[in-house]
Short mmCIF file of C-alpha atoms in Angstrom, two decimals:
data_model
loop_
_atom_site.label_atom_id
_atom_site.label_comp_id
_atom_site.label_asym_id
_atom_site.label_seq_id
_atom_site.Cartn_x
_atom_site.Cartn_y
_atom_site.Cartn_z
CA LEU A 495 22.04 -22.47 17.50
CA THR A 496 21.85 -23.54 13.85
CA ASN A 497 22.69 -21.24 10.98
CA PHE A 498 19.00 -21.08 10.04
CA THR A 499 18.03 -19.85 13.52
CA LEU A 500 20.82 -17.29 13.38
CA GLU A 501 19.65 -15.96 10.06
CA LEU A 502 16.14 -15.83 11.21
CA GLU A 503 17.23 -13.86 14.22
CA GLY A 504 19.15 -11.51 12.09
CA LEU A 505 15.99 -10.97 9.95
CA HIS A 506 13.85 -10.32 13.06
CA GLN A 507 16.39 -7.78 14.10
CA ALA A 508 16.46 -6.03 10.75
CA LEU A 509 12.63 -5.87 10.81
CA LEU A 510 12.60 -4.46 14.34
CA ALA A 511 15.25 -1.80 13.36
CA MET A 512 13.28 -0.83 10.10
CA SER A 513 10.07 -0.65 12.35
CA SER A 514 11.77 1.65 14.88
CA LEU A 515 13.10 3.83 12.05
CA VAL A 516 9.57 4.34 10.51
CA GLU A 517 8.05 4.73 14.04
CA ALA A 518 10.43 7.53 14.67
CA SER A 519 9.54 9.09 11.32
CA ILE A 520 5.77 9.10 12.22
CA HIS A 521 6.61 10.63 15.50
CA SER A 522 8.85 13.37 14.10
CA SER A 523 6.46 14.26 11.32
CA ILE A 524 3.63 14.79 13.80
CA GLN A 525 5.94 16.65 16.14
CA ALA A 526 6.90 18.84 13.13
CA LEU A 527 3.18 19.47 12.49
CA VAL A 528 2.42 20.58 16.10
CA GLU A 529 5.70 22.61 16.50
CA ARG A 530 5.46 24.00 12.90
CA ASN A 531 9.14 22.74 12.54
CA ALA A 532 10.46 22.54 9.00
CA ARG A 533 13.79 21.21 9.96
CA LEU A 534 12.20 18.11 11.50
CA CYS A 535 10.30 17.55 8.17
CA GLU A 536 13.46 17.65 6.29
CA ARG A 537 15.03 15.11 8.46
CA VAL A 538 12.11 12.73 7.97
CA ILE A 539 12.43 13.27 4.27
CA SER A 540 16.25 12.72 4.36
CA ASP A 541 15.71 9.45 6.33
CA GLU A 542 13.78 7.91 3.53
CA PRO A 543 16.71 6.41 1.53
CA GLN A 544 17.67 4.53 4.63
CA THR A 545 14.28 2.97 4.73
CA ASN A 546 14.55 1.87 1.07
CA ARG A 547 17.96 0.33 1.71
CA SER A 548 16.45 -1.50 4.69
CA GLU A 549 13.75 -2.89 2.46
CA LEU A 550 16.22 -4.17 -0.06
CA ASP A 551 18.36 -5.62 2.62
CA ILE A 552 15.42 -7.42 4.10
CA ASP A 553 14.20 -8.71 0.87
CA ALA A 554 17.75 -10.01 0.15
CA ARG A 555 17.99 -11.76 3.56
CA VAL A 556 14.59 -13.56 2.92
CA ILE A 557 15.68 -14.70 -0.53
CA ARG A 558 18.94 -15.88 0.81
CA ILE A 559 17.42 -17.83 3.62
CA LEU A 560 14.91 -19.39 1.20
CA ALA A 561 17.66 -20.35 -1.17
CA LEU A 562 20.19 -21.70 1.35
CA HIS A 563 17.76 -23.50 3.78
CA GLN A 564 14.62 -24.29 1.76
CA PRO A 565 12.41 -24.22 4.63
CA VAL A 566 8.95 -25.70 4.63
CA ALA A 567 5.71 -25.41 6.71
CA LYS A 568 5.74 -22.80 9.39
CA ASP A 569 9.22 -21.61 8.68
CA LEU A 570 8.37 -21.03 5.07
CA ARG A 571 5.19 -19.01 6.06
CA LEU A 572 7.30 -16.92 8.39
CA LEU A 573 9.56 -15.92 5.55
CA THR A 574 6.69 -15.02 3.15
CA ALA A 575 5.19 -13.05 6.06
CA ALA A 576 8.41 -11.24 6.56
CA LEU A 577 8.40 -10.19 2.91
CA LYS A 578 4.85 -8.81 3.32
CA ILE A 579 5.72 -7.00 6.58
CA ASN A 580 8.80 -5.48 4.86
CA THR A 581 6.56 -4.01 2.10
CA ASP A 582 4.14 -2.63 4.76
CA LEU A 583 7.05 -1.04 6.66
CA GLU A 584 8.45 0.51 3.63
CA ARG A 585 5.05 1.89 2.72
CA ILE A 586 4.64 3.28 6.25
CA GLY A 587 7.93 5.17 5.74
CA ASP A 588 6.59 6.65 2.56
CA LEU A 589 3.46 7.84 4.38
CA ALA A 590 5.62 9.50 7.09
CA VAL A 591 7.40 11.19 4.24
CA SER A 592 4.09 12.29 2.79
CA ILE A 593 3.00 13.77 6.13
CA SER A 594 6.26 15.72 6.43
CA GLN A 595 5.72 17.12 2.83
CA ARG A 596 2.17 18.15 3.79
CA VAL A 597 3.59 19.87 6.91
CA LEU A 598 6.02 21.83 4.76
CA SER A 599 3.14 22.90 2.53
CA LEU A 600 1.20 23.91 5.75
CA LEU A 601 3.92 26.10 6.95
CA LYS A 602 3.52 28.21 3.67
CA SER A 603 -0.24 29.00 4.26
CA THR A 604 -2.45 30.72 6.73
CA PRO A 605 -1.74 28.94 10.09
CA LEU A 606 -4.51 26.58 11.05
CA PRO A 607 -4.06 24.48 14.25
CA PRO A 608 -4.43 20.77 13.59
CA PRO A 609 -7.42 19.12 15.24
CA ASP A 610 -6.56 17.30 18.46
CA GLU A 611 -7.55 14.01 16.81
CA ILE A 612 -4.41 14.10 14.66
CA PRO A 613 -1.81 13.74 17.44
CA ARG A 614 -4.13 11.11 19.05
CA MET A 615 -4.18 9.27 15.82
CA ALA A 616 -0.41 9.29 15.50
CA LEU A 617 0.02 7.95 19.07
CA LEU A 618 -2.46 5.08 18.33
CA VAL A 619 -0.80 4.04 15.13
CA GLU A 620 2.73 4.16 16.66
CA ASP A 621 1.50 1.78 19.28
CA MET A 622 -0.28 -0.42 16.77
CA LEU A 623 2.90 -0.67 14.79
CA SER A 624 5.13 -1.46 17.64
CA ARG A 625 2.86 -4.09 19.06
CA SER A 626 2.29 -5.83 15.73
CA LEU A 627 6.11 -6.07 15.21
CA ASP A 628 6.49 -7.54 18.73
CA ALA A 629 3.71 -9.98 17.95
CA PHE A 630 5.61 -11.00 14.77
CA VAL A 631 8.96 -11.47 16.48
CA ARG A 632 7.34 -13.44 19.28
CA SER A 633 4.86 -15.38 16.90
CA ASP A 634 2.19 -14.23 19.29
CA ALA A 635 -1.18 -14.22 17.73
CA GLU A 636 -3.00 -13.18 20.86
CA LEU A 637 -0.86 -10.00 21.02
CA ALA A 638 -1.56 -9.42 17.27
CA GLY A 639 -5.26 -9.76 17.91
CA LYS A 640 -5.11 -6.86 20.42
CA VAL A 641 -3.89 -4.57 17.66
CA LEU A 642 -7.05 -4.94 15.55
CA PRO A 643 -9.68 -2.96 17.63
CA ALA A 644 -7.50 0.11 17.47
CA ASP A 645 -7.99 0.34 13.69
CA ARG A 646 -11.65 1.38 14.22
CA GLU A 647 -10.75 4.04 16.73
CA VAL A 648 -8.27 5.43 14.21
CA ASP A 649 -10.90 5.34 11.49
CA SER A 650 -13.39 7.10 13.59
CA LEU A 651 -10.80 9.84 14.66
CA ARG A 652 -10.16 10.33 10.94
CA ASP A 653 -13.81 10.69 10.27
CA SER A 654 -14.12 13.40 12.92
CA VAL A 655 -11.08 15.16 11.43
CA TYR A 656 -12.66 15.25 7.99
CA ASP A 657 -15.88 16.65 9.36
CA LYS A 658 -14.12 19.40 11.38
CA LEU A 659 -11.94 20.42 8.31
CA LYS A 660 -14.84 20.44 5.87
CA GLU A 661 -16.64 22.87 8.23
CA VAL A 662 -13.49 25.04 8.38
CA MET A 663 -13.42 25.08 4.60
CA ARG A 664 -17.07 26.04 4.35
CA GLN A 665 -16.58 28.90 6.94
CA ASN A 666 -13.34 30.32 5.62
CA PRO A 667 -12.30 30.00 1.99
CA ASP A 668 -8.81 31.35 2.90
CA LEU A 669 -8.18 28.09 4.89
CA VAL A 670 -9.07 25.56 2.06
CA SER A 671 -5.40 24.90 1.35
CA PRO A 672 -4.08 24.13 4.88
CA ALA A 673 -7.35 22.26 5.67
CA VAL A 674 -6.70 20.04 2.65
CA ASP A 675 -3.04 19.40 3.84
CA LEU A 676 -4.50 18.42 7.30
CA MET A 677 -7.06 16.12 5.74
CA PHE A 678 -4.32 14.33 3.80
CA ILE A 679 -2.27 14.08 6.93
CA ALA A 680 -5.18 12.35 8.60
CA ARG A 681 -5.63 10.01 5.64
CA SER A 682 -1.96 9.06 5.87
CA LEU A 683 -2.04 8.16 9.54
CA GLU A 684 -5.18 6.13 8.88
CA ARG A 685 -3.26 4.30 6.13
CA ILE A 686 -0.38 3.69 8.61
CA GLY A 687 -3.00 2.16 10.94
CA ASP A 688 -4.17 -0.10 8.05
CA HIS A 689 -0.65 -1.29 7.40
CA ALA A 690 -0.14 -2.00 11.07
CA THR A 691 -3.40 -4.01 10.94
CA ASN A 692 -2.06 -5.94 7.91
CA ILE A 693 1.06 -6.84 9.88
CA ALA A 694 -1.07 -8.03 12.80
CA GLU A 695 -3.27 -10.16 10.52
CA ASP A 696 -0.17 -11.60 8.93
CA VAL A 697 1.00 -12.75 12.36
CA ILE A 698 -2.42 -14.40 13.20
CA PHE A 699 -2.48 -16.09 9.84
CA LEU A 700 1.26 -17.24 10.36
CA VAL A 701 0.40 -18.62 13.84
CA ARG A 702 -3.14 -20.01 13.55
CA GLY A 703 -4.20 -19.90 9.99
CA VAL A 704 -2.77 -23.10 8.52
CA ASP A 705 -6.00 -24.91 8.29
CA VAL A 706 -7.90 -22.03 6.75
CA ARG A 707 -5.27 -21.60 3.95
CA HIS A 708 -5.16 -25.39 3.46
CA HIS A 709 -8.95 -25.51 3.28
CA SER A 710 -8.83 -22.83 0.46
CA LEU A 711 -6.23 -25.01 -1.39
CA ASP A 712 -8.57 -27.90 -1.24
CA GLN A 713 -11.39 -26.07 -2.74
CA ARG A 714 -9.44 -24.96 -5.77
CA PRO A 715 -11.05 -26.42 -8.99
CA LEU B 471 6.57 -29.62 -19.45
CA THR B 472 7.67 -30.17 -15.93
CA ASN B 473 5.35 -29.88 -12.91
CA PHE B 474 7.16 -26.71 -11.91
CA THR B 475 6.60 -25.07 -15.33
CA LEU B 476 2.99 -26.03 -15.15
CA GLU B 477 2.49 -24.61 -11.71
CA LEU B 478 4.35 -21.35 -12.65
CA GLU B 479 2.07 -21.06 -15.67
CA GLY B 480 -0.98 -21.52 -13.26
CA LEU B 481 0.42 -18.80 -11.06
CA HIS B 482 0.97 -16.43 -14.02
CA GLN B 483 -2.69 -17.09 -15.19
CA ALA B 484 -4.03 -16.48 -11.63
CA LEU B 485 -2.20 -13.12 -11.48
CA LEU B 486 -3.44 -12.06 -14.96
CA ALA B 487 -6.99 -12.99 -13.88
CA MET B 488 -6.73 -10.99 -10.69
CA SER B 489 -5.26 -8.05 -12.63
CA SER B 490 -8.17 -8.22 -15.14
CA LEU B 491 -10.67 -8.27 -12.21
CA VAL B 492 -9.13 -5.12 -10.58
CA GLU B 493 -8.77 -3.40 -13.99
CA ALA B 494 -12.55 -3.82 -14.54
CA SER B 495 -13.20 -2.48 -11.01
CA ILE B 496 -11.18 0.66 -11.77
CA HIS B 497 -13.00 1.08 -15.09
CA SER B 498 -16.44 0.58 -13.51
CA SER B 499 -15.81 2.91 -10.68
CA ILE B 500 -14.92 5.75 -13.02
CA GLN B 501 -17.83 4.90 -15.28
CA ALA B 502 -19.98 5.01 -12.28
CA LEU B 503 -18.62 8.45 -11.49
CA VAL B 504 -19.22 9.88 -14.95
CA GLU B 505 -22.58 8.33 -15.31
CA ARG B 506 -23.61 9.04 -11.60
CA ASN B 507 -24.45 5.15 -11.44
CA ALA B 508 -24.82 3.83 -7.93
CA ARG B 509 -25.58 0.31 -9.14
CA LEU B 510 -22.14 0.08 -10.68
CA CYS B 511 -20.48 1.16 -7.51
CA GLU B 512 -22.33 -1.42 -5.64
CA ARG B 513 -21.17 -4.09 -8.17
CA VAL B 514 -17.50 -2.94 -7.57
CA ILE B 515 -18.01 -3.16 -3.88
CA SER B 516 -19.54 -6.56 -3.96
CA ASP B 517 -16.62 -7.83 -6.27
CA GLU B 518 -14.08 -7.17 -3.47
CA PRO B 519 -14.44 -10.55 -1.63
CA GLN B 520 -13.37 -12.20 -4.96
CA THR B 521 -10.23 -10.08 -5.06
CA ASN B 522 -9.50 -11.14 -1.52
CA ARG B 523 -9.98 -14.83 -2.30
CA SER B 524 -7.77 -14.42 -5.30
CA GLU B 525 -4.98 -12.96 -3.10
CA LEU B 526 -5.16 -15.86 -0.68
CA ASP B 527 -5.19 -18.30 -3.50
CA ILE B 528 -2.15 -16.76 -5.15
CA ASP B 529 -0.18 -16.72 -1.89
CA ALA B 530 -1.10 -20.31 -1.26
CA ARG B 531 0.15 -21.15 -4.87
CA VAL B 532 3.42 -19.47 -4.26
CA ILE B 533 3.97 -21.07 -0.87
CA ARG B 534 3.16 -24.48 -2.29
CA ILE B 535 5.53 -24.00 -5.21
CA LEU B 536 8.29 -22.84 -2.82
CA ALA B 537 7.68 -25.87 -0.60
CA LEU B 538 7.42 -28.51 -3.29
CA HIS B 539 9.94 -27.34 -5.78
CA GLN B 540 12.50 -25.29 -3.58
CA PRO B 541 13.60 -23.22 -6.49
CA VAL B 542 16.74 -21.05 -6.40
CA ALA B 543 18.09 -18.02 -8.40
CA LYS B 544 15.72 -16.40 -10.97
CA ASP B 545 12.93 -18.85 -10.21
CA LEU B 546 12.93 -17.97 -6.56
CA ARG B 547 13.10 -14.26 -7.34
CA LEU B 548 10.09 -14.69 -9.70
CA LEU B 549 8.06 -16.28 -6.82
CA THR B 550 9.04 -13.50 -4.32
CA ALA B 551 8.04 -11.01 -7.03
CA ALA B 552 4.62 -12.85 -7.42
CA LEU B 553 3.96 -12.34 -3.68
CA LYS B 554 4.61 -8.56 -4.00
CA ILE B 555 2.70 -8.25 -7.13
CA ASN B 556 -0.25 -10.07 -5.50
CA THR B 557 -0.23 -7.50 -2.59
CA ASP B 558 -0.15 -4.61 -5.11
CA LEU B 559 -3.14 -6.03 -7.04
CA GLU B 560 -5.17 -6.54 -3.79
CA ARG B 561 -4.49 -3.05 -2.68
CA ILE B 562 -5.45 -1.73 -6.23
CA GLY B 563 -8.77 -3.59 -5.76
CA ASP B 564 -9.16 -1.95 -2.43
CA LEU B 565 -8.57 1.52 -4.03
CA ALA B 566 -11.21 0.77 -6.77
CA VAL B 567 -13.54 0.05 -3.88
CA SER B 568 -12.68 3.27 -2.14
CA ILE B 569 -13.41 5.15 -5.36
CA SER B 570 -16.75 3.58 -5.70
CA GLN B 571 -17.54 4.55 -2.01
CA ARG B 572 -16.64 8.05 -2.76
CA VAL B 573 -18.95 8.08 -5.84
CA LEU B 574 -21.81 6.88 -3.70
CA SER B 575 -21.05 9.61 -1.27
CA LEU B 576 -20.89 12.20 -4.31
CA LEU B 577 -24.31 11.02 -5.47
CA LYS B 578 -25.78 12.38 -2.09
CA SER B 579 -24.38 15.91 -2.52
CA THR B 580 -24.89 18.80 -4.93
CA PRO B 581 -23.79 17.56 -8.40
CA LEU B 582 -20.33 18.62 -9.30
CA PRO B 583 -18.88 17.34 -12.65
CA PRO B 584 -15.59 15.64 -12.20
CA PRO B 585 -12.57 17.44 -13.83
CA ASP B 586 -11.62 15.86 -17.16
CA GLU B 587 -8.24 14.84 -15.75
CA ILE B 588 -9.99 12.09 -13.63
CA PRO B 589 -11.08 9.81 -16.54
CA ARG B 590 -7.79 10.50 -18.22
CA MET B 591 -5.96 9.33 -15.07
CA ALA B 592 -8.13 6.20 -14.91
CA LEU B 593 -7.22 5.33 -18.56
CA LEU B 594 -3.53 5.81 -17.93
CA VAL B 595 -3.45 3.77 -14.76
CA GLU B 596 -5.47 0.95 -16.38
CA ASP B 597 -2.93 0.82 -19.08
CA MET B 598 -0.02 0.90 -16.82
CA LEU B 599 -1.46 -2.02 -14.88
CA SER B 600 -2.03 -4.12 -17.87
CA ARG B 601 1.39 -3.45 -19.35
CA SER B 602 3.19 -4.16 -16.09
CA LEU B 603 1.36 -7.45 -15.77
CA ASP B 604 2.22 -8.40 -19.32
CA ALA B 605 5.86 -7.39 -18.61
CA PHE B 606 5.84 -9.74 -15.58
CA VAL B 607 4.41 -12.69 -17.42
CA ARG B 608 6.92 -12.19 -20.28
CA SER B 609 9.77 -11.34 -17.91
CA ASP B 610 10.18 -8.35 -20.16
CA ALA B 611 12.18 -5.54 -18.49
CA GLU B 612 12.05 -3.32 -21.57
CA LEU B 613 8.27 -3.40 -21.56
CA ALA B 614 8.18 -2.88 -17.77
CA GLY B 615 10.49 0.25 -18.37
CA LYS B 616 7.86 1.79 -20.56
CA VAL B 617 5.39 1.84 -17.81
CA LEU B 618 7.44 4.11 -15.66
CA PRO B 619 7.11 7.50 -17.44
CA ALA B 620 3.34 7.39 -17.24
CA ASP B 621 3.50 7.71 -13.42
CA ARG B 622 4.74 11.33 -13.77
CA GLU B 623 1.90 12.08 -16.07
CA VAL B 624 -0.50 10.61 -13.56
CA ASP B 625 0.96 12.79 -10.79
CA SER B 626 0.73 15.94 -12.91
CA LEU B 627 -2.81 15.25 -13.76
CA ARG B 628 -3.62 14.75 -10.00
CA ASP B 629 -1.93 18.08 -9.09
CA SER B 630 -4.09 19.80 -11.70
CA VAL B 631 -7.31 18.10 -10.21
CA TYR B 632 -6.21 19.32 -6.76
CA ASP B 633 -5.83 22.86 -7.88
CA LYS B 634 -9.07 23.01 -9.71
CA LEU B 635 -10.98 21.45 -6.73
CA LYS B 636 -9.48 23.84 -4.17
CA GLU B 637 -10.56 26.76 -6.35
CA VAL B 638 -14.13 25.24 -6.49
CA MET B 639 -14.06 25.05 -2.65
CA ARG B 640 -12.88 28.58 -2.32
CA GLN B 641 -15.60 29.96 -4.72
CA ASN B 642 -18.56 27.69 -3.38
CA PRO B 643 -18.69 26.47 0.19
CA ASP B 644 -21.72 24.28 -0.85
CA LEU B 645 -19.44 22.25 -2.98
CA VAL B 646 -16.84 21.41 -0.32
CA SER B 647 -18.10 17.90 0.37
CA PRO B 648 -18.38 16.78 -3.32
CA ALA B 649 -14.94 18.42 -4.06
CA VAL B 650 -13.25 16.48 -1.21
CA ASP B 651 -14.83 13.27 -2.62
CA LEU B 652 -13.31 13.96 -6.04
CA MET B 653 -9.93 14.90 -4.45
CA PHE B 654 -9.84 11.54 -2.82
CA ILE B 655 -10.78 9.86 -5.95
CA ALA B 656 -7.94 11.42 -7.84
CA ARG B 657 -5.63 10.44 -4.92
CA SER B 658 -6.76 6.83 -5.19
CA LEU B 659 -6.08 6.81 -8.96
CA GLU B 660 -2.65 8.14 -8.31
CA ARG B 661 -1.98 5.46 -5.81
CA ILE B 662 -3.06 2.89 -8.38
CA GLY B 663 -0.49 4.35 -10.64
CA ASP B 664 2.15 3.95 -7.88
CA HIS B 665 1.22 0.25 -7.46
CA ALA B 666 1.44 -0.40 -11.25
CA THR B 667 4.85 1.31 -11.01
CA ASN B 668 5.83 -0.92 -8.08
CA ILE B 669 4.94 -3.98 -10.23
CA ALA B 670 7.00 -2.65 -13.26
CA GLU B 671 10.03 -2.05 -10.91
CA ASP B 672 9.72 -5.56 -9.48
CA VAL B 673 9.82 -6.89 -13.09
CA ILE B 674 12.95 -4.86 -13.85
CA PHE B 675 14.62 -5.95 -10.73
CA LEU B 676 13.63 -9.64 -11.50
CA VAL B 677 15.09 -9.64 -14.90
CA ARG B 678 18.04 -7.18 -14.55
CA GLY B 679 18.67 -6.52 -10.97
CA VAL B 680 20.53 -9.71 -9.85
CA ASP B 681 23.86 -7.89 -9.60
CA VAL B 682 22.51 -4.92 -7.76
CA ARG B 683 20.97 -7.10 -5.05
CA HIS B 684 24.03 -9.40 -4.92
CA HIS B 685 26.19 -6.26 -4.49
CA SER B 686 24.16 -5.08 -1.54
CA LEU B 687 24.47 -8.37 0.18
CA ASP B 688 28.36 -8.35 -0.22
CA GLN B 689 28.37 -4.88 1.56
CA ARG B 690 26.42 -6.11 4.51
CA PRO B 691 28.58 -5.73 7.64
#
């Protein structure tokens, strides 16, 4: 194994570890919602600095590999994709923190059970995230492609959550505050799905998209 | 001027042009809100493909410069920062589109005047965005630092919008739907402020942060 291969392997492992961390944060924040568990929320919030450190570490790895090995062609695209995926993962971590903060706010108001769609959205986006990272590490565009249809399902569940919660607010003004919290939780889950979709699209572009990008270069005036 | 300098200059111009485009989209979407103007919304929505093309073009420029010139040290960090800023700008464009879609939805329900804080948030985030891009192009960390305090002001305006709109929903169930639209518009503006903050932080890191990042590399096990 060359040094370059080893460093790339280290980068993959670091991205997978960060992905597992943010996946666990999504999972815990929704468990906290369902169980009305403040301690779990605080754990998610206190894990955030670790995600931020991972982001800095991964950026530093990419910059070091670029500087030392000056890769070209697919290796270069792989590294720029890693930078983008890193940003998506950090943002997913932030969204899990937002969910936990909303759960803490929910615990202070009249109890309102979350619509069933919310835990379903969480399962879907966790799965999208884990498959898109697998696809990246294996440079597997076909696997990445299988992530994309789930995004529409997530959007449709979110619409259904919004409709239900608007009706709750119309019927019961006392529930406006918790219903708003739940709407923002659904919104955060949907955004996590968008970031997982970004990652999957980056993988597809990385593996298959050379000609497309080259074409757009040729057309530049 | 070397080829490298010329290509970097082209990259700066492309980022500035993209930034102007998304700034105009923010401005139009809020003007559309205030004037209840559906045509303006449709223009913002139809401008989105141009933003997406700019994003691809800028990524391609960065990858080409990396491949042809294999820069190191600050030049390399400048290029990885450009990739991140590009992602932020594309996302800001998406958020302007979201605002316009919410305005179109608002035009279908009982009229509810937007809280004054919303146009103020828009002016603030447009200014943050324009200054953070200037700071990037001039590699000016001090200017970038001046962007950061505005983010808190934006967050506080958003909180005030949320409070007002929750009260509206409690008082008048007929206004739940437009109030929700306005909440999401405030949320989008706040996120635009976050992205402008990201850009400013990238500039500070780019100019001043070498030692910090180097330090974190040394500490890696």
